[in-house]
JSON list of C-alpha atoms in Angstrom, two decimals:
[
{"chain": "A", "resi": 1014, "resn": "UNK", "atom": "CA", "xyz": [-183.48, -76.86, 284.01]},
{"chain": "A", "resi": 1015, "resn": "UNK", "atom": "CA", "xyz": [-183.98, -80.83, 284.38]},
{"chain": "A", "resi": 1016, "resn": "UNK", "atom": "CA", "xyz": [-182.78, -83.35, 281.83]},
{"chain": "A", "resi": 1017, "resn": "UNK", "atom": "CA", "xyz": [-179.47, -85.68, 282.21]},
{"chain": "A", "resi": 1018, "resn": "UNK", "atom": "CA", "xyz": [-176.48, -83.68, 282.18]},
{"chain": "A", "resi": 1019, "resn": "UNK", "atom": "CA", "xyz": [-174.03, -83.25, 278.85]},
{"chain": "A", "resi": 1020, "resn": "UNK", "atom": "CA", "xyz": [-171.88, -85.78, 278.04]},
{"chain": "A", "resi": 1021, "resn": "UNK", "atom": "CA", "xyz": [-168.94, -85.57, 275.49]},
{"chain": "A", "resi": 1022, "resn": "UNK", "atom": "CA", "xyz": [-168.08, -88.05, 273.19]},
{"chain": "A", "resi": 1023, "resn": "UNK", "atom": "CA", "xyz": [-164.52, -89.92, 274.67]},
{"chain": "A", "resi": 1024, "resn": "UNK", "atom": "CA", "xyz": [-162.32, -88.74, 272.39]},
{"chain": "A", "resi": 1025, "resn": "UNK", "atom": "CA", "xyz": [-163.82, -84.71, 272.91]},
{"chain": "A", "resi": 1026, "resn": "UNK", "atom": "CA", "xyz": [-163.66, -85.19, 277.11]},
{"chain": "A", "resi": 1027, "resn": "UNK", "atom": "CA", "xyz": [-159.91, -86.56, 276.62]},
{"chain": "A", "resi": 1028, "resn": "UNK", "atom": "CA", "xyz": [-159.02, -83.33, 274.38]},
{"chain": "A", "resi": 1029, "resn": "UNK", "atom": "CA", "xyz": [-161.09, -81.03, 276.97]},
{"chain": "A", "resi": 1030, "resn": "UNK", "atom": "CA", "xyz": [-159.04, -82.47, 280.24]},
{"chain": "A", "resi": 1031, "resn": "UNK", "atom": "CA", "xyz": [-155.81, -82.36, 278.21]},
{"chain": "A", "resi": 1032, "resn": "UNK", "atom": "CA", "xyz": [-155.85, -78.43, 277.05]},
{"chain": "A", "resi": 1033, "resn": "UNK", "atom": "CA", "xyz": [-157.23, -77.48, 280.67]},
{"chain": "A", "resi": 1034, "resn": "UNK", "atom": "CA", "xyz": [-154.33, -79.18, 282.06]},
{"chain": "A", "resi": 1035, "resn": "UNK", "atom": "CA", "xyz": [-152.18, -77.03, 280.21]},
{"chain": "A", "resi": 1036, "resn": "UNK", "atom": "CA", "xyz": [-150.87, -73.56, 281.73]},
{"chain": "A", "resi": 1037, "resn": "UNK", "atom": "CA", "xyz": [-152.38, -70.90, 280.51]},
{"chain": "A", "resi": 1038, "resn": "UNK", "atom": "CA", "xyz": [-149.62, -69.19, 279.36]},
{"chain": "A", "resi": 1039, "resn": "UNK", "atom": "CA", "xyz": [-149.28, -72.06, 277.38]},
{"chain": "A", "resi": 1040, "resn": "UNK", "atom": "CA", "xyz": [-153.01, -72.16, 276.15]},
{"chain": "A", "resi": 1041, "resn": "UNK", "atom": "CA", "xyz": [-152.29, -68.40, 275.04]},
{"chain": "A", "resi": 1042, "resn": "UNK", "atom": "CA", "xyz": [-149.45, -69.70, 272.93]},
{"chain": "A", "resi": 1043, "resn": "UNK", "atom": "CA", "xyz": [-151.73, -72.62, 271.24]},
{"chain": "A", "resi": 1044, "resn": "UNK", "atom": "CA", "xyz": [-154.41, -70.02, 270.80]},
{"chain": "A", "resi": 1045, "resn": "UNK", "atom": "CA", "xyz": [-152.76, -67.53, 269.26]},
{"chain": "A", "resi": 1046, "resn": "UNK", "atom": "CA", "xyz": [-150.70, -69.95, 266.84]},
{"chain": "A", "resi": 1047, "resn": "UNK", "atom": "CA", "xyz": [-154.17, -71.13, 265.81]},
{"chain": "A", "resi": 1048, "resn": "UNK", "atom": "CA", "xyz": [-155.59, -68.05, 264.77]},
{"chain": "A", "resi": 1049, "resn": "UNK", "atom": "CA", "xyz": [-152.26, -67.27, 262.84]},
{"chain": "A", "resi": 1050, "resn": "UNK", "atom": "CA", "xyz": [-152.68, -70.10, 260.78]},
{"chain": "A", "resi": 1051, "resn": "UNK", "atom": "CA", "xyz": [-156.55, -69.31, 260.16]},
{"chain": "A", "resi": 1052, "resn": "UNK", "atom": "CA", "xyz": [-155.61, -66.21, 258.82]},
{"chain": "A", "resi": 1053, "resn": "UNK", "atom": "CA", "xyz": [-152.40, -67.43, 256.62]},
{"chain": "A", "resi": 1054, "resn": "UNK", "atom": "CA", "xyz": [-154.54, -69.89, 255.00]},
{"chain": "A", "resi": 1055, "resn": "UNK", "atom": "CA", "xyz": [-157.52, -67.64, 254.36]},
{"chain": "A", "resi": 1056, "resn": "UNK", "atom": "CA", "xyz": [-154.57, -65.28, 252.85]},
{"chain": "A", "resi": 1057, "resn": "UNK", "atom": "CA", "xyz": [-153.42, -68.29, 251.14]},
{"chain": "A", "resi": 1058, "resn": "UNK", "atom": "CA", "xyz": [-157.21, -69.36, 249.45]},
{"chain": "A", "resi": 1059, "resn": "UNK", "atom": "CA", "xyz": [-156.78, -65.49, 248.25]},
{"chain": "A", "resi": 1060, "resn": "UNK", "atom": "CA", "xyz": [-153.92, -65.35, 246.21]},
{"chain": "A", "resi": 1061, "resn": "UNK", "atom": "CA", "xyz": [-154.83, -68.61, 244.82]},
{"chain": "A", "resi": 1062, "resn": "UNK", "atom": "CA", "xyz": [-158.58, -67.10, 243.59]},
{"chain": "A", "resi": 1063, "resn": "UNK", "atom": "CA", "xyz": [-158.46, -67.56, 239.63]},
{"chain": "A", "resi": 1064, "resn": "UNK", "atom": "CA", "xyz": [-158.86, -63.93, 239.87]},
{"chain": "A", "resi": 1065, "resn": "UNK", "atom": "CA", "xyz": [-155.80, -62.66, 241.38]},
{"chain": "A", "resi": 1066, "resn": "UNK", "atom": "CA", "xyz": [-154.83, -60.95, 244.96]},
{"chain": "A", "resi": 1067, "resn": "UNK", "atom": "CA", "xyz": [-156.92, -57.78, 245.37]},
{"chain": "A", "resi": 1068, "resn": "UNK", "atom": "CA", "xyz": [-155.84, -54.78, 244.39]},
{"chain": "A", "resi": 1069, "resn": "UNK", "atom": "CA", "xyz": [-156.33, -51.26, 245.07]},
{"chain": "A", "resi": 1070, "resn": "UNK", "atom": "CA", "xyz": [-158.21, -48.69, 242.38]},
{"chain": "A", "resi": 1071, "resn": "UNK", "atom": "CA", "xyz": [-159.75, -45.62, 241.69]},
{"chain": "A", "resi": 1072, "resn": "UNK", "atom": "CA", "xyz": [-163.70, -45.96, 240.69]},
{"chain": "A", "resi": 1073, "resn": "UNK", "atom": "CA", "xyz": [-166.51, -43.44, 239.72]},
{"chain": "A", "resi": 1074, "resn": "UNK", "atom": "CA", "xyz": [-168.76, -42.78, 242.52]},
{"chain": "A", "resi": 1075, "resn": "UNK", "atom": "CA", "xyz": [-171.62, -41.76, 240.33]},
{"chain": "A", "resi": 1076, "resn": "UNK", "atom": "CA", "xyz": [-172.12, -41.08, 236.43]},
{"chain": "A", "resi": 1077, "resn": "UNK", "atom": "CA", "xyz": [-169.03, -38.88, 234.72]},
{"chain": "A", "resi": 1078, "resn": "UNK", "atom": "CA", "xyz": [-169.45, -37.15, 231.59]},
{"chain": "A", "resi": 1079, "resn": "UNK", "atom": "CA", "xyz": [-166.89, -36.31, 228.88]},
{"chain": "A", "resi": 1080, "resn": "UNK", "atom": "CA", "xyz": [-164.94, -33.21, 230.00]},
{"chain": "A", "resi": 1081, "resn": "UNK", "atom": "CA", "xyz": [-165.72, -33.61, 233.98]},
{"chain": "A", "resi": 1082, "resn": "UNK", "atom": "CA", "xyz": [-162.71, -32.57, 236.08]},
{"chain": "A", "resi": 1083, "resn": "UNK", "atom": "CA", "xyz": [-161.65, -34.96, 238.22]},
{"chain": "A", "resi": 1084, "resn": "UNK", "atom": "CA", "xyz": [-161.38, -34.40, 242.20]},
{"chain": "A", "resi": 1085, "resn": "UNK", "atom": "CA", "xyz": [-161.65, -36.47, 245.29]},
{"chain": "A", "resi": 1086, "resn": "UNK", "atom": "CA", "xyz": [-165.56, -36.06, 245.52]},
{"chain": "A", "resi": 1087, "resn": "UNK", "atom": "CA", "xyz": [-166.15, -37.78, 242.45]},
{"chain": "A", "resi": 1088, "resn": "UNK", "atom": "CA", "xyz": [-164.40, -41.26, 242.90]},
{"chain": "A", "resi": 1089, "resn": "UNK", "atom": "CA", "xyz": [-163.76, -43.63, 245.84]},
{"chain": "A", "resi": 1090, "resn": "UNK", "atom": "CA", "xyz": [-161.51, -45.98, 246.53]},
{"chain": "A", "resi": 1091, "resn": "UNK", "atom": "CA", "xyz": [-161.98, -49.80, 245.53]},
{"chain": "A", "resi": 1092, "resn": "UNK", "atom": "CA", "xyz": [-160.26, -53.10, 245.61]},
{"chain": "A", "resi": 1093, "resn": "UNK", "atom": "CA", "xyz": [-160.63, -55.44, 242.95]},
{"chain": "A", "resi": 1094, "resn": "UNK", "atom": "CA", "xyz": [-159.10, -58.88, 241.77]},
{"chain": "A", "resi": 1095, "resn": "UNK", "atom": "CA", "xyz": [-156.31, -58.31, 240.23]},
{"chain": "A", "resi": 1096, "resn": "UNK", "atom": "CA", "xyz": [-157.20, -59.76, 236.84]},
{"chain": "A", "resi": 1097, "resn": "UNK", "atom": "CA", "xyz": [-160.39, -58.03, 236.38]},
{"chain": "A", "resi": 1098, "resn": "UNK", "atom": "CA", "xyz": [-158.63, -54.90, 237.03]},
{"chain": "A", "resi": 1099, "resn": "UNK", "atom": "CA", "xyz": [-158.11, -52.96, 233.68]},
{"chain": "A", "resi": 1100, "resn": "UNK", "atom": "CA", "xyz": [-154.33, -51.98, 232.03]},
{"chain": "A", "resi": 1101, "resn": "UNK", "atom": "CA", "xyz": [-152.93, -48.78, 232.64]},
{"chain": "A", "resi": 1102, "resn": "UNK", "atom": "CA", "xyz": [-155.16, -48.24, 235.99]},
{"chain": "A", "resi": 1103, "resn": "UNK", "atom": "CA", "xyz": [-154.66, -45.02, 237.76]},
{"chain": "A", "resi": 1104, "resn": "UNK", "atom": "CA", "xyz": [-154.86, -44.08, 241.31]},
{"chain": "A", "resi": 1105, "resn": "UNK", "atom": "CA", "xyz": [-154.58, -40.19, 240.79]},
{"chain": "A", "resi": 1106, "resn": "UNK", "atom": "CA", "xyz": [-157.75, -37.97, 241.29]},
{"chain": "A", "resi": 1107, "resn": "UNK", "atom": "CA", "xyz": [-156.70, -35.02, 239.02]},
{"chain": "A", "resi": 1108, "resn": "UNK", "atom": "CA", "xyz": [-157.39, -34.20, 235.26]},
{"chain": "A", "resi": 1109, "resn": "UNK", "atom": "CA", "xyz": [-160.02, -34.03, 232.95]},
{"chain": "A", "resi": 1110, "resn": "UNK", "atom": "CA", "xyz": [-162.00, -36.89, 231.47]},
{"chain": "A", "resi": 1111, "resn": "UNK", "atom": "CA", "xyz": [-161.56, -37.72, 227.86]},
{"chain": "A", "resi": 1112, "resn": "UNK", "atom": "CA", "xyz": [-164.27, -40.16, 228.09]},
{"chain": "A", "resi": 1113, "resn": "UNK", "atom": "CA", "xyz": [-167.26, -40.91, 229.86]},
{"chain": "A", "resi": 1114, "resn": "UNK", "atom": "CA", "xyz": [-166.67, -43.14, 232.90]},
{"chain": "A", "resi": 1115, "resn": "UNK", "atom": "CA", "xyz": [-170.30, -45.00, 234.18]},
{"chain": "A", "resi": 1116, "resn": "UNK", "atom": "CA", "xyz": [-170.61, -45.36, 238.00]},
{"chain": "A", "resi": 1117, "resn": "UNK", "atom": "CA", "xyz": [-168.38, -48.04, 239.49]},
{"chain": "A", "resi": 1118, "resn": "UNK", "atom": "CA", "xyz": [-165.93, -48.08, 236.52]},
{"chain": "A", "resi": 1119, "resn": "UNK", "atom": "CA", "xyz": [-162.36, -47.96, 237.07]},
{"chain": "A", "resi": 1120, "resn": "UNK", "atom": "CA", "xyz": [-160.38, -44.99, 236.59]},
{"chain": "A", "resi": 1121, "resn": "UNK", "atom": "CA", "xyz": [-157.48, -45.36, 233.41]},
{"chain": "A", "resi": 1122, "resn": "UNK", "atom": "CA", "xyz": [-154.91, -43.58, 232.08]},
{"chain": "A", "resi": 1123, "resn": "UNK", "atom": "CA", "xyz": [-157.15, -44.07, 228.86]},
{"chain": "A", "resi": 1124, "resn": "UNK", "atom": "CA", "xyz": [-159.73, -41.94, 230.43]},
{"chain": "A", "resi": 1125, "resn": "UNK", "atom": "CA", "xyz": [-158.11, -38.74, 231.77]},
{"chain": "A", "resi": 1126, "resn": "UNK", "atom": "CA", "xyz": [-155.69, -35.88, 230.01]},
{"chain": "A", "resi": 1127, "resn": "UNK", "atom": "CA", "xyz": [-153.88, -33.60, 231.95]},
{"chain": "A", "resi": 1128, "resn": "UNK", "atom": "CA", "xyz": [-154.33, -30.57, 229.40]},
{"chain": "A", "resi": 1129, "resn": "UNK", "atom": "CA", "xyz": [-157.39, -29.71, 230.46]},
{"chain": "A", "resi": 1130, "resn": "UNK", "atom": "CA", "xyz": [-159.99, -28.83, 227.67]},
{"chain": "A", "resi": 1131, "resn": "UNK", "atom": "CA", "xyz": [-157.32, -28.94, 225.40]},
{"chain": "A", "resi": 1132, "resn": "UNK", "atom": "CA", "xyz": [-156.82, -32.45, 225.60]},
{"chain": "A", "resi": 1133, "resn": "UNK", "atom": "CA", "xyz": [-160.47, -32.95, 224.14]},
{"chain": "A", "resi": 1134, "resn": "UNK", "atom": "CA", "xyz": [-159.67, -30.79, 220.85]},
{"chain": "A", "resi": 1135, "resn": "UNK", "atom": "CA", "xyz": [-158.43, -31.49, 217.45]},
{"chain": "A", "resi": 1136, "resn": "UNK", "atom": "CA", "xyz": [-155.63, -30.04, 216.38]},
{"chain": "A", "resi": 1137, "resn": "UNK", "atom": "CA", "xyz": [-158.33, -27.69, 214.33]},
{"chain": "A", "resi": 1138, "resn": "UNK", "atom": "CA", "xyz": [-160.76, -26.70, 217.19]},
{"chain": "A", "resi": 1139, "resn": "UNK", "atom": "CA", "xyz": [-160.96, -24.37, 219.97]},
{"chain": "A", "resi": 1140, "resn": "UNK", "atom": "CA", "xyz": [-162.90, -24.40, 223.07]},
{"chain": "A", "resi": 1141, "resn": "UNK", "atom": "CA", "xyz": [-165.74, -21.78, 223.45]},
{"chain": "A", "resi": 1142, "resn": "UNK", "atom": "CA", "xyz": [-167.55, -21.43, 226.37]},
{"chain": "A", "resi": 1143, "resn": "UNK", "atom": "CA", "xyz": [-171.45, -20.21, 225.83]},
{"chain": "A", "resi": 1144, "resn": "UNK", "atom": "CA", "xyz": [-173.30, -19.38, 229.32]},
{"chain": "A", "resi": 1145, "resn": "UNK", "atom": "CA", "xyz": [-175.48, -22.07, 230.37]},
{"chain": "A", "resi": 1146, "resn": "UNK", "atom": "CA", "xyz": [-178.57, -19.88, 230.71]},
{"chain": "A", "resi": 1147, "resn": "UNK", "atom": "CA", "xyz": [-178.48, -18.97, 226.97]},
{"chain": "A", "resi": 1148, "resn": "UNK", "atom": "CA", "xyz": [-178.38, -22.60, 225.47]},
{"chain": "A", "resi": 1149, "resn": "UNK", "atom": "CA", "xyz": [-179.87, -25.99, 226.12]},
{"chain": "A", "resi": 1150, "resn": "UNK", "atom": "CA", "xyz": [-178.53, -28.47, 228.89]},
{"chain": "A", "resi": 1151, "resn": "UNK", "atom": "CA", "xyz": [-177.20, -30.89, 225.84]},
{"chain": "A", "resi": 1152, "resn": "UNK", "atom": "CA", "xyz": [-174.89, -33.83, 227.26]},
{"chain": "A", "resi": 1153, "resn": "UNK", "atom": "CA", "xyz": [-171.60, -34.12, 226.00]},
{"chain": "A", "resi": 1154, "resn": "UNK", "atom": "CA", "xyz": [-170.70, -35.22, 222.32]},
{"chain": "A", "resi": 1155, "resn": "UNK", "atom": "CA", "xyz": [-173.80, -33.61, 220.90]},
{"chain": "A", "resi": 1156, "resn": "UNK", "atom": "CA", "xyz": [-173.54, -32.28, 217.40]},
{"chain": "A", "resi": 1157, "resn": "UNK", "atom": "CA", "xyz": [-174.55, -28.67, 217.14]},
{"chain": "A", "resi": 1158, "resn": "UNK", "atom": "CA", "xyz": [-175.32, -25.61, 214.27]},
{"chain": "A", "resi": 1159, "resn": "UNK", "atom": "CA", "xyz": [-174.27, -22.52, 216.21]},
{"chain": "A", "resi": 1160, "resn": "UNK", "atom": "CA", "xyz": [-176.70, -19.64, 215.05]},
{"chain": "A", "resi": 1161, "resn": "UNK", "atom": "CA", "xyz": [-176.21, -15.98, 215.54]},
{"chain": "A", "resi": 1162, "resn": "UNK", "atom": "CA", "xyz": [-179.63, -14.57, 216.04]},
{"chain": "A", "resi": 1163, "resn": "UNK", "atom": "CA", "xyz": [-180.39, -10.73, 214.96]},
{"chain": "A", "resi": 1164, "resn": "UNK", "atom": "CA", "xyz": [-182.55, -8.65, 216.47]},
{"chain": "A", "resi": 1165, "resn": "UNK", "atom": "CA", "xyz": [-184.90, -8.70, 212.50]},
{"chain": "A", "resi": 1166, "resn": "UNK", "atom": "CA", "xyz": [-185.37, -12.25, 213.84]},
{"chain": "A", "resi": 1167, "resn": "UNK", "atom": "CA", "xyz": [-182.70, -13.75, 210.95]},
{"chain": "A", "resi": 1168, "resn": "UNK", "atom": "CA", "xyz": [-179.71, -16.03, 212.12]},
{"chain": "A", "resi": 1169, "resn": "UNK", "atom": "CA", "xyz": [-176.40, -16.30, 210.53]},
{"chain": "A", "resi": 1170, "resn": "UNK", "atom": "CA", "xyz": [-174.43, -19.98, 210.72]},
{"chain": "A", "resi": 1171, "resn": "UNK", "atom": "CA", "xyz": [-171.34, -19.23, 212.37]},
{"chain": "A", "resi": 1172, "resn": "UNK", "atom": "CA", "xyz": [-170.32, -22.84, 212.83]},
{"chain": "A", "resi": 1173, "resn": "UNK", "atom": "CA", "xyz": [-172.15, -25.66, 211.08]},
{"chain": "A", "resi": 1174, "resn": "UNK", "atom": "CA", "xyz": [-170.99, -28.59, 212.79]},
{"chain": "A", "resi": 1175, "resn": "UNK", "atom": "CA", "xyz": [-169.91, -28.10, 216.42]},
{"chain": "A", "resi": 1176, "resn": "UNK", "atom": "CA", "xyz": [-169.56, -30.49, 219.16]},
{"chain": "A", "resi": 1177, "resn": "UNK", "atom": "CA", "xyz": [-170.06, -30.12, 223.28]},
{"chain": "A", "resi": 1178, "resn": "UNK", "atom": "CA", "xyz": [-167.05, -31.34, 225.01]},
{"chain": "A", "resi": 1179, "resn": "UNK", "atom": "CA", "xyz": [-168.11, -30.42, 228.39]},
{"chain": "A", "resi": 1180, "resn": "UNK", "atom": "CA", "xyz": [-170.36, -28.87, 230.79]},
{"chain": "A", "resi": 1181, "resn": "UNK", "atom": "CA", "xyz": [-169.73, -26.98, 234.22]},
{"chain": "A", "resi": 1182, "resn": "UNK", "atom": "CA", "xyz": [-172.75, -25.36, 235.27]},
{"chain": "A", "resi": 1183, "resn": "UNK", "atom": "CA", "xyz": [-172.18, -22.38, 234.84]},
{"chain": "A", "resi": 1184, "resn": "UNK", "atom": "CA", "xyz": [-171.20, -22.67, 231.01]},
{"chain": "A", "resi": 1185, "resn": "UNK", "atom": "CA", "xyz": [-171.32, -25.20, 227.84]},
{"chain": "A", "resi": 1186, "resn": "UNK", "atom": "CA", "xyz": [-168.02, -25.56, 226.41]},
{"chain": "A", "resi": 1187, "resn": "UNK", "atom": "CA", "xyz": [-168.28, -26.34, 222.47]},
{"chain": "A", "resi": 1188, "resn": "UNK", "atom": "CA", "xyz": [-165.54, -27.76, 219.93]},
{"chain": "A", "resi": 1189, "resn": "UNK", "atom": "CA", "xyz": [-165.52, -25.30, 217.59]},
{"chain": "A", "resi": 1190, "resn": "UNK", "atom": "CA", "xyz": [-163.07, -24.77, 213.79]},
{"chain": "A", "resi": 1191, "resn": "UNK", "atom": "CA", "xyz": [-160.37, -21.94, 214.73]},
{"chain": "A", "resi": 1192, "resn": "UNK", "atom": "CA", "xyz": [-161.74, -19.54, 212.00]},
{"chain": "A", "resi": 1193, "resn": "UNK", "atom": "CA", "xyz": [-165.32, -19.21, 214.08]},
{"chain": "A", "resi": 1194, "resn": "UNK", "atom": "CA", "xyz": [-164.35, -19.29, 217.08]},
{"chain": "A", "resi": 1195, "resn": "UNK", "atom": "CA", "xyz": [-164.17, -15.55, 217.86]},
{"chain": "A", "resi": 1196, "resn": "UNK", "atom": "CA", "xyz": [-167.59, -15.10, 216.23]},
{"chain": "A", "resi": 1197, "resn": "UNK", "atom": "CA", "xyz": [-169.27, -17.73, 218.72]},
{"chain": "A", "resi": 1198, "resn": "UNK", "atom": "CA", "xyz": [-167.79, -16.80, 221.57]},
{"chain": "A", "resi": 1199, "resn": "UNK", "atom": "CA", "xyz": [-168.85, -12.65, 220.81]},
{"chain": "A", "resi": 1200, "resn": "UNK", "atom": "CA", "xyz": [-172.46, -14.16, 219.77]},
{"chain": "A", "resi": 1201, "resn": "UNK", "atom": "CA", "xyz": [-172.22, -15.53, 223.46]},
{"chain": "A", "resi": 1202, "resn": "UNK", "atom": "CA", "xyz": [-171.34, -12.73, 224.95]},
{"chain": "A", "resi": 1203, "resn": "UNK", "atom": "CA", "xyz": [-174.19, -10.83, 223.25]},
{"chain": "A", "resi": 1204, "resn": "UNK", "atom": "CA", "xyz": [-176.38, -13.12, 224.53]},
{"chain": "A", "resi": 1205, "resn": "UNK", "atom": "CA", "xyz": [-177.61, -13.54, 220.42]},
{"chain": "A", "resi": 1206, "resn": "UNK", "atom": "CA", "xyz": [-176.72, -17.34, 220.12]},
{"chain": "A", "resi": 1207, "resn": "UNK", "atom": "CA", "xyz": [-178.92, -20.57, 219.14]},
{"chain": "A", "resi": 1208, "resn": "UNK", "atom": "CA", "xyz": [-177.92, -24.15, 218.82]},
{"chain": "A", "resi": 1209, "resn": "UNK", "atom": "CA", "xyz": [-179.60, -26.61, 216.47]},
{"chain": "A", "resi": 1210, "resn": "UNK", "atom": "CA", "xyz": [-179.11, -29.91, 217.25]},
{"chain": "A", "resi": 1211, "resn": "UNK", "atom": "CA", "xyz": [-177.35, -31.73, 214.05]},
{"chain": "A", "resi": 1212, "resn": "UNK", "atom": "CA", "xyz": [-176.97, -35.81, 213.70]},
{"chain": "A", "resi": 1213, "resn": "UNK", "atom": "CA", "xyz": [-174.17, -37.32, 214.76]},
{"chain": "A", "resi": 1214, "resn": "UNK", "atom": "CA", "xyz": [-173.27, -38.55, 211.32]}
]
């Protein structure tokens, strides 16, 4: 191509002739202690953020529900500044949710129990599974009438205010008083059970 050739502003040649006169062993050593300092003061401009050094968390990787046991598959790994980060994080995958934890949340010791089921009940409950195919797919903390049907067509209340805790495919786990629990889960097994959907109130 044509045109009058580059020319560098004095100051620019002078630093040009200067670091190409240098050896280049030496010009590796100048190099390399200017990248260290890049990356030191990018470090730097990070722990001074008004939001804290970054820190490593556990966060849902879609939509959990009440009840969902917790694995690998269902949360990834984040980082977040460290003063947006919620109290009592957790970086453990195991246990069962207490609470329902949206997509992208972080993980907490406030959301999980390591009881299982049992760390949804009240003291008064038990846990009675009903197969899925038998009952509605009703999301978690729905109010319920549990209804024994008989084969006349009648139904008999066998718990008037019961609540899902979880769901796991295969069944629908319901919070149900101690003194009907044996009477639900036999109405189950029957296959003679109905849920009316109660307010939550």
């Amino acid at each position: 191509m044509g045109g009058a050739p580059l020319v560098l502003a004095p100051w620019l040649d002078a630093l040009s002739d200067r670091w190409w006169g240098l050896t280049p062993r030496t010009r590796t050593v100048l190099a390399t202690c200017l990248v260290a300092a890049l990356l030191s003061g990018a470090a730097l401009r990070t722990a001074a953020s008004p939001y804290g050094t970054p820190v490593a968390v556990l966060v849902a990787a879609e939509d959990l529900p009440a009840g969902s046991e917790l694995d690998p598959s269902v949360l990834q790994r984040a980082r977040w500044p460290g003063e947006l980060v919620p109290e009592g994080y957790r970086l453990d995958a195991t246990g069962t949710l207490t609470a329902p934890l949206p997509a992208g949340a972080v993980l907490t010791d406030a959301h999980v129990t390591d009881r299982g089921l049992g760390g949804l009940l009240d003291a008064t409950d038990s846990a009675v599974p009903l197969p899925a195919e038998l009952v509605p797919p009703l999301p978690v903390g729905t109010v319920v009438q549990v209804v024994a049907t008989g084969v006349d067509g009648t139904g008999t209340v066998l718990a008037d205010r019961a609540e899902v805790i979880a769901s796991d495919g295969g069944s629908l786990w319901l919070a149900v008083p101690h003194a009907a629990a044996a009477d639900v889960a036999a109405a189950g097994l029957r296959g003679s059970v109905a849920l009316a959907v109660r307010s939550p109130g």
